[in-house]
Short mmCIF file of C-alpha atoms and ligand atoms in Angstrom, two decimals:
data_model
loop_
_atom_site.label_atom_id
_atom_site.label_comp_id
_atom_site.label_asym_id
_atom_site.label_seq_id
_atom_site.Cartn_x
_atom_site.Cartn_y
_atom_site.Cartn_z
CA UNK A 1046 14.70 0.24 26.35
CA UNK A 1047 11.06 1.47 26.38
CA UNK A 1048 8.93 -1.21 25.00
CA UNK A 1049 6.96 -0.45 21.95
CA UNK A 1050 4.44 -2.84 20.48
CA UNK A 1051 2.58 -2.81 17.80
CA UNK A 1052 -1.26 -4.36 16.65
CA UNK A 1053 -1.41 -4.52 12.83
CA UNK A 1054 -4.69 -5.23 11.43
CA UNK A 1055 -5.55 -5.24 7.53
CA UNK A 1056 -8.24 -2.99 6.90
CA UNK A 1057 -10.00 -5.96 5.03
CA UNK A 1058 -13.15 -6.25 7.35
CA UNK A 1059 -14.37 -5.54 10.65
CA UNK A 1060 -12.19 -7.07 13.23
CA UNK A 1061 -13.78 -9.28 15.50
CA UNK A 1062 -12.93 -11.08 19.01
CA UNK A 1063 -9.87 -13.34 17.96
CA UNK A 1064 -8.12 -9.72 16.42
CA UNK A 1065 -9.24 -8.00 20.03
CA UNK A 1066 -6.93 -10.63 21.58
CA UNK A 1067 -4.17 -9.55 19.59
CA UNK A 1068 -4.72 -5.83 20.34
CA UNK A 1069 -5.67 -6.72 24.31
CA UNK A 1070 -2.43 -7.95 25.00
CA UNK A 1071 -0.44 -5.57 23.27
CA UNK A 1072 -2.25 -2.65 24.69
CA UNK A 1073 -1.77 -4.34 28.39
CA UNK A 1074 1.91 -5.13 28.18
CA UNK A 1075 2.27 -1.65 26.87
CA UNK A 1076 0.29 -0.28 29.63
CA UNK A 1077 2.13 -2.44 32.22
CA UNK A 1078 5.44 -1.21 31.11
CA UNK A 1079 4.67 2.38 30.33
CA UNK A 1080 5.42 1.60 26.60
CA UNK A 1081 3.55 2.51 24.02
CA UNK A 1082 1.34 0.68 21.58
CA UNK A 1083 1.03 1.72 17.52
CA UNK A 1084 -1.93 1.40 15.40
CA UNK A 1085 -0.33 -0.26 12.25
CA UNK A 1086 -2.76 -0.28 9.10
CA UNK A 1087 -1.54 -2.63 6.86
CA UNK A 1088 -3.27 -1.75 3.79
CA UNK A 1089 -0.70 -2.84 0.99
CA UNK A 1090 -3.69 -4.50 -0.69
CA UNK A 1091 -5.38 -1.72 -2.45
CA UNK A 1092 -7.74 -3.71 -3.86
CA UNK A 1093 -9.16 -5.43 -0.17
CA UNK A 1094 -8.57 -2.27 2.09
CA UNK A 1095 -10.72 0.77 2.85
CA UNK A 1096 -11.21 3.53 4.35
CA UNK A 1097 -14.36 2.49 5.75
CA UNK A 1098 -12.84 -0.36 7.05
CA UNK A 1099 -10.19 1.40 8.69
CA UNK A 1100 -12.47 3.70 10.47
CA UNK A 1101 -14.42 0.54 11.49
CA UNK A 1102 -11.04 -0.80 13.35
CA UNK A 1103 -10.25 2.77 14.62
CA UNK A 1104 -13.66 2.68 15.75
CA UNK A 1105 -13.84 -1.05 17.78
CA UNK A 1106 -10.33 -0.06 19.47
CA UNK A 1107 -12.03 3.26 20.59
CA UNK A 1108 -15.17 2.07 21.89
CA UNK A 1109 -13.18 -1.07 23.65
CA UNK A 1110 -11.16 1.88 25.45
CA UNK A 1111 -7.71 0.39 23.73
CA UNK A 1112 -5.85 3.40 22.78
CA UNK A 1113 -2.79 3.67 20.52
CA UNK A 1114 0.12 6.27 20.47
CA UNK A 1115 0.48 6.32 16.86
CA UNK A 1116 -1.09 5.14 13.32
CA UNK A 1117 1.32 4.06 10.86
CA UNK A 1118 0.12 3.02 6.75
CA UNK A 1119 1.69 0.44 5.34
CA UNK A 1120 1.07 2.38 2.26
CA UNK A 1121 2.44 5.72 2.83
CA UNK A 1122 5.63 3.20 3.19
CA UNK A 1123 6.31 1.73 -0.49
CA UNK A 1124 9.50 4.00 -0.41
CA UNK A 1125 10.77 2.54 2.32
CA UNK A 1126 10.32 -1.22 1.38
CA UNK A 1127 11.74 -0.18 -1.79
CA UNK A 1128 14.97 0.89 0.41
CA UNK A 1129 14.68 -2.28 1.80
CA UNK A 1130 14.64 -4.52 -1.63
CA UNK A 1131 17.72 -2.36 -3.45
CA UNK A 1132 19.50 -3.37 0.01
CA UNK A 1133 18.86 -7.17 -0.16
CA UNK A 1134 19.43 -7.30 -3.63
CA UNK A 1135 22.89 -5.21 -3.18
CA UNK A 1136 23.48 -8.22 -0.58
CA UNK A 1137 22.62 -10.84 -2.71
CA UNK A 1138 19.21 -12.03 -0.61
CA UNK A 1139 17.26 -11.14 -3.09
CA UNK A 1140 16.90 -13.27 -6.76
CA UNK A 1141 14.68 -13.00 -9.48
CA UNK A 1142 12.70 -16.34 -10.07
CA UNK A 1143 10.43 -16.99 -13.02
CA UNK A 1144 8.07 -20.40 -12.29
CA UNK A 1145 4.84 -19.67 -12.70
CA UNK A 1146 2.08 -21.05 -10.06
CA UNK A 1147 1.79 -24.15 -11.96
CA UNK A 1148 5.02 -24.60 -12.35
CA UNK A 1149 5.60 -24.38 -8.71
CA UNK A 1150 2.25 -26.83 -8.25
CA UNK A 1151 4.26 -29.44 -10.65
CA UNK A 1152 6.92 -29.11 -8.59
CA UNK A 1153 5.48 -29.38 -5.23
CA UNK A 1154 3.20 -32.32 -6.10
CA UNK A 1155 6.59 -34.38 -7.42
CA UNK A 1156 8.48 -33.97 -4.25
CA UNK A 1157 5.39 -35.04 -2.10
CA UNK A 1158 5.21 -38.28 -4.39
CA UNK A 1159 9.08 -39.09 -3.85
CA UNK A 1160 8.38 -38.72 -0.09
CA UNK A 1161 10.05 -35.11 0.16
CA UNK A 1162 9.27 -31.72 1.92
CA UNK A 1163 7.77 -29.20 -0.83
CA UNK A 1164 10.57 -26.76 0.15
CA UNK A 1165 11.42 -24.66 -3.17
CA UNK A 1166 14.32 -25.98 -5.24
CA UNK A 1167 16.03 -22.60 -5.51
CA UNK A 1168 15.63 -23.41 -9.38
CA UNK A 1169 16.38 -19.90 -10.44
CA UNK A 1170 19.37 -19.53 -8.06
CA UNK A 1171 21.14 -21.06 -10.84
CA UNK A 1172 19.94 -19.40 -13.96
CA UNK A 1173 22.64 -17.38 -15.52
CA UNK A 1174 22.48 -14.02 -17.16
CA UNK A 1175 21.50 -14.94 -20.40
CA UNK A 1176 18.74 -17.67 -19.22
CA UNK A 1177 17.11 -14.70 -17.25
CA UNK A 1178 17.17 -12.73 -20.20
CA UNK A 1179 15.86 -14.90 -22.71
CA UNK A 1180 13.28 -15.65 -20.19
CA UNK A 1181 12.64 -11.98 -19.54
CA UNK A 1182 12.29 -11.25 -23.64
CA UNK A 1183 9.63 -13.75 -23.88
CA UNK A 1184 7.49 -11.83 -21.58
CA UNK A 1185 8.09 -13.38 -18.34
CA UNK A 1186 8.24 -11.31 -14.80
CA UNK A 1187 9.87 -12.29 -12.40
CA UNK A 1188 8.77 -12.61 -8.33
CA UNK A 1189 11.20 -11.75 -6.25
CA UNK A 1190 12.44 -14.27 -3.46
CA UNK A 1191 14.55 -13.71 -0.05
CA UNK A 1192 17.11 -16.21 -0.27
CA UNK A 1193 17.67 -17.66 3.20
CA UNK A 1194 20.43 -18.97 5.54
CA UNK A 1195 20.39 -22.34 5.86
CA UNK A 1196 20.98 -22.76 9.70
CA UNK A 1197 18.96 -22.91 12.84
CA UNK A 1198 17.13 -19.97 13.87
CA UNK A 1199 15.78 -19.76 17.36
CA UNK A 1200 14.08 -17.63 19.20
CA UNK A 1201 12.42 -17.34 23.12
CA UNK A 1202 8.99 -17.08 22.62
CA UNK A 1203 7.15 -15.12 25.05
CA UNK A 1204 4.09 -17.72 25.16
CA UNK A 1205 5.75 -20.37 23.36
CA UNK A 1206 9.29 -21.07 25.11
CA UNK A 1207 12.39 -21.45 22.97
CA UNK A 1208 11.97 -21.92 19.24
CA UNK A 1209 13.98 -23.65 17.12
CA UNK A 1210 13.28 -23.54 13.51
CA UNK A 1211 15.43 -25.15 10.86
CA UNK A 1212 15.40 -22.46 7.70
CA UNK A 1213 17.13 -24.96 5.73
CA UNK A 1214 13.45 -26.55 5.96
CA UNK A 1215 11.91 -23.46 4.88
CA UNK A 1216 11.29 -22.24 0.99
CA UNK A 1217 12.56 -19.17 0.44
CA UNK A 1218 9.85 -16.38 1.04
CA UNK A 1219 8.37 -14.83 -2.04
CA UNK A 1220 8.65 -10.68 -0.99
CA UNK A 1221 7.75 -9.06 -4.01
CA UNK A 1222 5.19 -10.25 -6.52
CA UNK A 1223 5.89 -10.32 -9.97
CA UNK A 1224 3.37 -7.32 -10.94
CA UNK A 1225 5.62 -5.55 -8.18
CA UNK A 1226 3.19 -5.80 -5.14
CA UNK A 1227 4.67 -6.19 -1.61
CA UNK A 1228 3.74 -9.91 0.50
CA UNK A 1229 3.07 -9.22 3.94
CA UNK A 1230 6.80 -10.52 4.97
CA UNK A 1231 8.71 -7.85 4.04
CA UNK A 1232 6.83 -4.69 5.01
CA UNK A 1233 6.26 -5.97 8.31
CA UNK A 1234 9.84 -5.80 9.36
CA UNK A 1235 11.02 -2.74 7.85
CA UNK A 1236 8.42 -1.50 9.83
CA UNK A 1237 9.49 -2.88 12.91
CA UNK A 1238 13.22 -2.05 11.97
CA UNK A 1239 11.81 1.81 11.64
CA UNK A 1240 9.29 2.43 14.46
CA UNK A 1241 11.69 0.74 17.02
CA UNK A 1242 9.71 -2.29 17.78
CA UNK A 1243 10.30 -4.02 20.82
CA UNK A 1244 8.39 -6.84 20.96
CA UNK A 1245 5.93 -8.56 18.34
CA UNK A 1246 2.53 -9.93 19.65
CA UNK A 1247 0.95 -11.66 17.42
CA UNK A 1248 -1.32 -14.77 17.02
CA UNK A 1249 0.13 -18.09 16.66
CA UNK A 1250 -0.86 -18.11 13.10
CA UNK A 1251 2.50 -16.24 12.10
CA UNK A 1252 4.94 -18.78 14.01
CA UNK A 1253 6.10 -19.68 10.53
CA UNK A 1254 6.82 -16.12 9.53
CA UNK A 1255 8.86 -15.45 12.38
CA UNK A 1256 11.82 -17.34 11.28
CA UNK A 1257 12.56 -15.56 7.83
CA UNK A 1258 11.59 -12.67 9.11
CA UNK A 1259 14.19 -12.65 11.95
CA UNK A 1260 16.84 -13.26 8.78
CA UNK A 1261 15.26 -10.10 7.30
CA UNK A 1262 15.91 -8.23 10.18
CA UNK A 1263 19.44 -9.68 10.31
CA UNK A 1264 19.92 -8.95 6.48
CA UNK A 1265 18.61 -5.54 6.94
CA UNK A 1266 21.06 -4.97 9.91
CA UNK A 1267 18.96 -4.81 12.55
CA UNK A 1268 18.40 -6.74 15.46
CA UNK A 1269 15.33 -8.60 15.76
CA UNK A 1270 12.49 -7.82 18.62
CA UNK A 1271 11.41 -10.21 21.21
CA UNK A 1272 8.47 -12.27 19.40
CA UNK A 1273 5.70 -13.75 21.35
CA UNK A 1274 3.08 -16.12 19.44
CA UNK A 1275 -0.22 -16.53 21.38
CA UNK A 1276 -3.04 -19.01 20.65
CA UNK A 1277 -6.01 -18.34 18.47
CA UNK A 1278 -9.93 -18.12 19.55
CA UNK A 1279 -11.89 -20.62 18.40
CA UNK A 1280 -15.75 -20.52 18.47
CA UNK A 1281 -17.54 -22.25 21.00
CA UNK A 1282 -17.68 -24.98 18.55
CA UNK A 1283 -13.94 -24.84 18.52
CA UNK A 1284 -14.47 -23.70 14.68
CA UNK A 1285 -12.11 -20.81 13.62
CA UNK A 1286 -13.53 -17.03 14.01
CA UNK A 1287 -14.33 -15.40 10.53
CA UNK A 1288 -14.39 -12.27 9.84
CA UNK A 1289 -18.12 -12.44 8.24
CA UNK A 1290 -19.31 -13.76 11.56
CA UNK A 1291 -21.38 -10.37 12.64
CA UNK A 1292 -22.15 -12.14 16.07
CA UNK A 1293 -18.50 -12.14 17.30
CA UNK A 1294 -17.55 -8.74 15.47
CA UNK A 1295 -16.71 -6.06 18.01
CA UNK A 1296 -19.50 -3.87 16.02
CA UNK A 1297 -22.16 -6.82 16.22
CA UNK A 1298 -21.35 -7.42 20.22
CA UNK A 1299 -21.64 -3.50 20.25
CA UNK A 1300 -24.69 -3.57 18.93
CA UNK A 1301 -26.05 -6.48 20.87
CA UNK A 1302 -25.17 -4.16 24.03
CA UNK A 1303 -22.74 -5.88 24.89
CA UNK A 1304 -20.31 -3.74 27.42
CA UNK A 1305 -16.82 -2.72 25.87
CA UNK A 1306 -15.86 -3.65 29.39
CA UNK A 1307 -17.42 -7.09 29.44
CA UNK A 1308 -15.40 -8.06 26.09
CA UNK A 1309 -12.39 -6.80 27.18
CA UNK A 1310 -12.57 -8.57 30.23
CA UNK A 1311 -13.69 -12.03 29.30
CA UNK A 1312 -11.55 -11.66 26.24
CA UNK A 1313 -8.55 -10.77 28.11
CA UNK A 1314 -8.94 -13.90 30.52
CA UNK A 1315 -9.90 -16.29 27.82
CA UNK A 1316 -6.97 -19.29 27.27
CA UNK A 1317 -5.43 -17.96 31.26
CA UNK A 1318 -5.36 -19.54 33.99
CA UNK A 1319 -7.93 -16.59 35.36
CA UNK A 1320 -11.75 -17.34 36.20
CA UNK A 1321 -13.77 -15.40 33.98
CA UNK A 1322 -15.15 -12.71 36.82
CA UNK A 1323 -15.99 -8.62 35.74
CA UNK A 1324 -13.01 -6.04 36.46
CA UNK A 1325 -13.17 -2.47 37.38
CA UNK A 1326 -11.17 -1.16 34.59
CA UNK A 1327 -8.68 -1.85 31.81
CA UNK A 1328 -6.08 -0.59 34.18
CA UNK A 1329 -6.91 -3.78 36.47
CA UNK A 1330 -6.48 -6.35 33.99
CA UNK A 1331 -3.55 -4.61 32.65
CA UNK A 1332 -2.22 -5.37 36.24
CA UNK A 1333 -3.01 -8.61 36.56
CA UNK A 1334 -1.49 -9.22 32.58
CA UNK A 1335 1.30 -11.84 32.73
CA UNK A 1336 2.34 -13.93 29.88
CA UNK A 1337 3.12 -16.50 31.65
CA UNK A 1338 -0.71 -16.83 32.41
CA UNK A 1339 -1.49 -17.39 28.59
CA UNK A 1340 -1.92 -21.22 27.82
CA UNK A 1341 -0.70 -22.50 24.39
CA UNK A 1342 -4.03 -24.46 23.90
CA UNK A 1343 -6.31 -22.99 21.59
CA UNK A 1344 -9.51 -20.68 23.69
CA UNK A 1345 -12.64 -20.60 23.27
CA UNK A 1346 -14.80 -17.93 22.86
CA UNK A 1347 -18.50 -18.82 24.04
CA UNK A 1348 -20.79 -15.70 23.41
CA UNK A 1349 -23.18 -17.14 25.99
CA UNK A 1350 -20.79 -16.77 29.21
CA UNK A 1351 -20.12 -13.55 27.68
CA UNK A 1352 -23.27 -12.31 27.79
CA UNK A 1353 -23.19 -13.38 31.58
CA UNK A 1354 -19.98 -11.78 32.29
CA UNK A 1355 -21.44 -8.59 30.65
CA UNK A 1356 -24.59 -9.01 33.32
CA UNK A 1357 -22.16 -8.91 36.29
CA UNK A 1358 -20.12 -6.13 34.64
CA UNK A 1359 -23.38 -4.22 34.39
CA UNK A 1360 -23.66 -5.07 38.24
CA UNK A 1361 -20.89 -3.85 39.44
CA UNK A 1362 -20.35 -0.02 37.29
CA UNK A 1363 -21.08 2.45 39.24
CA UNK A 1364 -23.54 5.17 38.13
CA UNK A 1365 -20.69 7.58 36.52
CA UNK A 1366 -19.84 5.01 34.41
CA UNK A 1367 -23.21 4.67 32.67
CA UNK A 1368 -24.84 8.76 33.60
CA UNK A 1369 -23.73 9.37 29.68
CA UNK A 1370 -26.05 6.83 28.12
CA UNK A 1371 -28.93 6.50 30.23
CA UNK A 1372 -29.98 10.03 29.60
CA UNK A 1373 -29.13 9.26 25.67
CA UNK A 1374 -31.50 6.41 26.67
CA UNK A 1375 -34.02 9.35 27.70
CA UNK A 1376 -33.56 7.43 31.06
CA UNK A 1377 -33.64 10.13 33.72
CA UNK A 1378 -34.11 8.41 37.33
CA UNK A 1379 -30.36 9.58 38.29
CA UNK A 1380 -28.44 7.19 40.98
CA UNK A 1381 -31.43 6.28 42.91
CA UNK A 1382 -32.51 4.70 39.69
CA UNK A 1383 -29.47 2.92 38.67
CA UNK A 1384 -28.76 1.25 42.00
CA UNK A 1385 -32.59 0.20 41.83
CA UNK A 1386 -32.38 -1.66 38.38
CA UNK A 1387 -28.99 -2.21 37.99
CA UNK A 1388 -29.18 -5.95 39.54
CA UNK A 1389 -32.14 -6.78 37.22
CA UNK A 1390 -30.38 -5.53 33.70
CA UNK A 1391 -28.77 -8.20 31.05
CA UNK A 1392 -27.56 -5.56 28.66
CA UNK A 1393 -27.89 -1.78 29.62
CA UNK A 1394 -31.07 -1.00 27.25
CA UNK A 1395 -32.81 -3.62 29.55
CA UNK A 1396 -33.01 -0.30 31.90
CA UNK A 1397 -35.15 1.63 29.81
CA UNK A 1398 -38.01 -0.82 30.40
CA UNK A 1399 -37.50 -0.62 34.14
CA UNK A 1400 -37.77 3.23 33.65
CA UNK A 1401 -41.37 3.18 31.59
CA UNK A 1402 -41.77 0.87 34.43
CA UNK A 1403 -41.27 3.43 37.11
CA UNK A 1404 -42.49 6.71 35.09
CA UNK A 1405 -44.96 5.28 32.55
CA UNK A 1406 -47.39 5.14 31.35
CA UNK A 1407 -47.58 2.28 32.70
CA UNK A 1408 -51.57 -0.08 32.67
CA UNK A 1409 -51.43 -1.77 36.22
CA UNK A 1410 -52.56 -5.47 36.18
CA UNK A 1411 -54.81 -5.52 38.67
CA UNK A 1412 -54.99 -9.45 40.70
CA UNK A 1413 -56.93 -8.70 43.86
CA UNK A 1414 -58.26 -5.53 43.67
CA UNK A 1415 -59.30 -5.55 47.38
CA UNK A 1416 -55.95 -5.67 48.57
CA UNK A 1417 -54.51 -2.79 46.08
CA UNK A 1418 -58.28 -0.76 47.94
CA UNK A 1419 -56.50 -1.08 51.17
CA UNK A 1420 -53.13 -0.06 50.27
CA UNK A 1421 -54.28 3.06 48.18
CA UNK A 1422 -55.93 4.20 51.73
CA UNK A 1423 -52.86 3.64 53.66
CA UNK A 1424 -49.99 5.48 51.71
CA UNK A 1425 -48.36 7.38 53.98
CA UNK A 1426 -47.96 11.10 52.71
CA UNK A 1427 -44.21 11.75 50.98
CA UNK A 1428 -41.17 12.31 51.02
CA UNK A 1429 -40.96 8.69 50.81
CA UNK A 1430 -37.69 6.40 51.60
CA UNK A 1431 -36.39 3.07 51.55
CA UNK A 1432 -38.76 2.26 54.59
CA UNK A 1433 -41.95 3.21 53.03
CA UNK A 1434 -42.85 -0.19 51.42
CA UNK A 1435 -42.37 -2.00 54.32
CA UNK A 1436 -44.62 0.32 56.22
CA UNK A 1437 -47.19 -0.36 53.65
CA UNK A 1438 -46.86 -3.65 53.50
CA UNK A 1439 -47.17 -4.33 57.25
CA UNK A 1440 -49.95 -1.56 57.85
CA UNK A 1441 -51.82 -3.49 54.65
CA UNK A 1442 -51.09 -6.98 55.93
CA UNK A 1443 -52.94 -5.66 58.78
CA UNK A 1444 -55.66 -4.69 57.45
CA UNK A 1445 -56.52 -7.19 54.88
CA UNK A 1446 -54.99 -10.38 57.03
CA UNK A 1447 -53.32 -11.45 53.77
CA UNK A 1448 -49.77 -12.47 53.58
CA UNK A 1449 -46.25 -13.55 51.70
CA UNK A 1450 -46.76 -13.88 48.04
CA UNK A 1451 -51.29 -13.05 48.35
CA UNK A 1452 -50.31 -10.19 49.83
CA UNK A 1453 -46.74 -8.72 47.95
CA UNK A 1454 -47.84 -10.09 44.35
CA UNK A 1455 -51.31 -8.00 44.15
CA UNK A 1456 -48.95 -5.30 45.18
CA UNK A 1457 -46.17 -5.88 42.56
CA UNK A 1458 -48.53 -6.46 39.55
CA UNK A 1459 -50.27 -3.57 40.59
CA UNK A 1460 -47.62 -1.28 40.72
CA UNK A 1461 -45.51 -2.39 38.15
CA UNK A 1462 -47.71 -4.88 35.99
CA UNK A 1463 -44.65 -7.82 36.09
CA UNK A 1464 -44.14 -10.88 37.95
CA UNK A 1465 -40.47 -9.96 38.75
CA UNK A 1466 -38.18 -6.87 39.14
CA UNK A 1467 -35.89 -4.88 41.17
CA UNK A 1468 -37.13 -4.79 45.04
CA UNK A 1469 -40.10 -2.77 45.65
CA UNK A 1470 -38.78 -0.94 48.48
CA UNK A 1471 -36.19 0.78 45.73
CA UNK A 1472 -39.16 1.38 43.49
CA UNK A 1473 -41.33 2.51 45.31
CA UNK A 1474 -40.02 6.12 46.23
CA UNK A 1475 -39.30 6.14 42.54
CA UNK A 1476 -42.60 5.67 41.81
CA UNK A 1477 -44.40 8.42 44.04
CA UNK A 1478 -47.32 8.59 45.37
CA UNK A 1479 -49.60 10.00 42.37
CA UNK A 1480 -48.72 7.20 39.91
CA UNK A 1481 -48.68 4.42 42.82
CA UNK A 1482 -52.18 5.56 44.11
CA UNK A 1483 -53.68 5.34 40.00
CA UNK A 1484 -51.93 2.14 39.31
CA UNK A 1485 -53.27 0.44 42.57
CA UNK A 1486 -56.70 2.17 41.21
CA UNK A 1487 -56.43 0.16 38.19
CA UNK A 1488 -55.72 3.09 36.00
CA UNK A 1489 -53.38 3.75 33.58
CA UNK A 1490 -50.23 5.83 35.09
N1 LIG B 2844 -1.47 -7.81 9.20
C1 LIG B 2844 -1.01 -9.00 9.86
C2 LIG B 2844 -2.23 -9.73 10.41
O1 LIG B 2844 -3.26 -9.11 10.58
C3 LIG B 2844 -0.03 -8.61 10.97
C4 LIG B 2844 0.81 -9.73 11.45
C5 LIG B 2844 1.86 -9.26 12.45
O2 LIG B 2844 1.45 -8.85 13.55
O3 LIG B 2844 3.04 -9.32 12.13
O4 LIG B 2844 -2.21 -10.91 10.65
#
């Protein structure tokens, strides 16, 4: 069967690293199985989710180069969940129950004081007719709770191993609220049930879900997917990611200039056995995606070795992958440019300093002016190449008897007023010979 996976955000915020996981590694075991992957927007809370918000995660997954096959709305769906609840109630999963919060409080704070699990006494199982309707005159509405199996369900995870869960244990899930809104539990399979999910990937945070929700699928008569429950990011801390946090936001790390490429990567090899080391391409960590890899500890998500991964990612893209947004930059040095700065950049916009650097204006700082004298005399007509510094700097050396850092520093400062930079002999040609011979004049060029 073709696989077909699924990442289901709630349009409630911005998603940020921890959801990226989720969406990483069910776009790569989509992509290495030729299955598909669909955007699921589950927006059931009017009040929480919007628009905005969903163009936000529409947005992230774009930029981060994680496509989807198709977007599905949890609320264009309410007809089908509504299929769904006539059906269990027809089967008898479904009851009416009337406690109110308080109640159910009272009730869970007595069985914790005689030593006993706060599983839900199935209290309204065993009102009759008329007890419901008296209830039901006075004003009360009832929730709506899936009454469960009492047996063993298991389950092999694909991170976890084999699952055993004891829904005898378990309270029976609450589906449908008493004003008639839909919990999360419900929705989610019918879903699944319709758009022929394969396998759910899903943080670890949902383990206790999976269990009732594999009796809905059974009650429904379906057969449930293949579940796989991996770990959560923590913060470098080890405190849990919010969703307020702008610094681990996919927008704020955008905005930081951060690569998509860099967060993909170290996000995709964060809790594996995998050093953290830049890839090519999606395509090549989709290859090397293996659940097997995943480890069931919590990982950590350190926005400082990201920021060095995203250096070496910058190091390694060739000048294709980055033509687009120099020029947006107003960057215009081409290739030559690139593979002059490209070793010297944290973030990309670090490269449109190098570029004032090389086309200015740009006021030399002028340390021995002597030395810069000499070197405007010997600049050797262009075109100029690769070899042209060193020519300089030998025929200047020769001149002035000055060496190693007296003699390359004047030169530097001179040419490019900094300490530090990409390697002269790339520069230079980039430079030319009208704004080197002003700069090493002392003038502004
Ligand atoms: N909307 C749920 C979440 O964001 C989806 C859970 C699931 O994948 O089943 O946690």
């Amino acid at each position: 069967m073709a696989v077909t996976v699924r990442f289901a955000p709630s349009p409630t915020g911005r998603i940020h690293a921890g959801n990226i996981r989720t969406a990483l590694i069910n776009w790569m075991f989509a992509h290495a199985k030729h299955g598909r992957l669909i955007l699921r927007l589950d927006d059931t809370d009017a009040e929480r989710s919007t628009e905005e918000f969903a163009a936000g995660i529409r947005e992230d997954l774009a930029w981060l180069g994680l496509d989807w096959a198709e977007q599905v709305r949890q609320s264009d769906r309410f007809a089908r969940y509504d299929a769904a609840v006539e059906k269990l109630k027809a089967g008898g999963r479904l009851y009416p129950a009337y406690e109110t919060p308080e109640e159910l409080e009272l009730k869970r704070k007595r069985q914790l004081a005689r030593g006993r699990p706060p599983v839900y006494d199935r209290a309204a199982l065993k009102l009759n007719e008329e007890e419901r309707t008296r209830l039901e005159a006075k004003g009360c509405k009832p929730h709506w709770r899936f009454k469960l199996e009492s047996r063993d369900v298991v389950w092999d995870d694909l991170v976890r191993g084999r699952q055993h869960v004891d829904a005898a244990s378990l309270s029976d899930p609450v589906l449908v609220r008493a004003d008639g809104t839909y919990l999360y539990t419900l929705p989610s399979v019918v879903d699944d049930i319709d758009l022929g999910i394969t396998h759910v990937i899903r943080g670890e945070d949902h383990v206790v879900n999976t269990a009732p929700q594999i009796q809905l699928f059974e009650a429904l008569s379906a057969t449930a997917p293949a579940f796989g429950h991996h770990s959560l990011l923590v913060g470098a801390e080890g405190q849990a990611l919010s969703k307020r946090d702008r610094s681990l936001s996919i927008e704020g790390l955008r905005e930081e200039g951060i690569e998509a490429l860099a967060v993909t990567t170290y996000v995709a090899t964060l809790g594996t056995s995998d050093p953290v080391a830049p890839h090519a391409n999606l395509d090549e960590l989709a290859r090397g995606f293996d659940f097997g890899k995943l480890s069931r500890a919590p990982a950590r998500f350190d926005p400082h070795e990201l920021r060095l991964l995203n250096a070496k990612v910058l190091h390694m893209l060739p000048f294709s992958a980055v033509a687009g947004r120099l020029s947006a930059m107003g960057v215009s040095g081409g290739e030559a440019f690139w593979h002059a700065v490209q070793s010297n950049l944290s973030v990309l916009a670090d490269a449109a300093a190098w570029w004032r650097v090389v086309n200015g204006p740009l006021k030399p700082v002028i340390t021995d002016a002597s030395i810069c004298d000499q070197a405007v005399v010997l600049l050797p007509p262009e075109p100029w190449d690769e070899q042209t510094w060193e020519r300089l700097a030998a025929a200047v050396k020769q001149a002035t008897g000055a060496k190693g850092k007296a003699l390359f520093q004047p030169l530097r400062l001179a040419l490019t007023a900094r300490e530090h930079g990409p390697e002269l002999k790339h520069l230079l040609p980039l430079i030319g010979k009208a704004r080197a011979t002003a700069r090493l004049e002392g003038k502004t060029a």
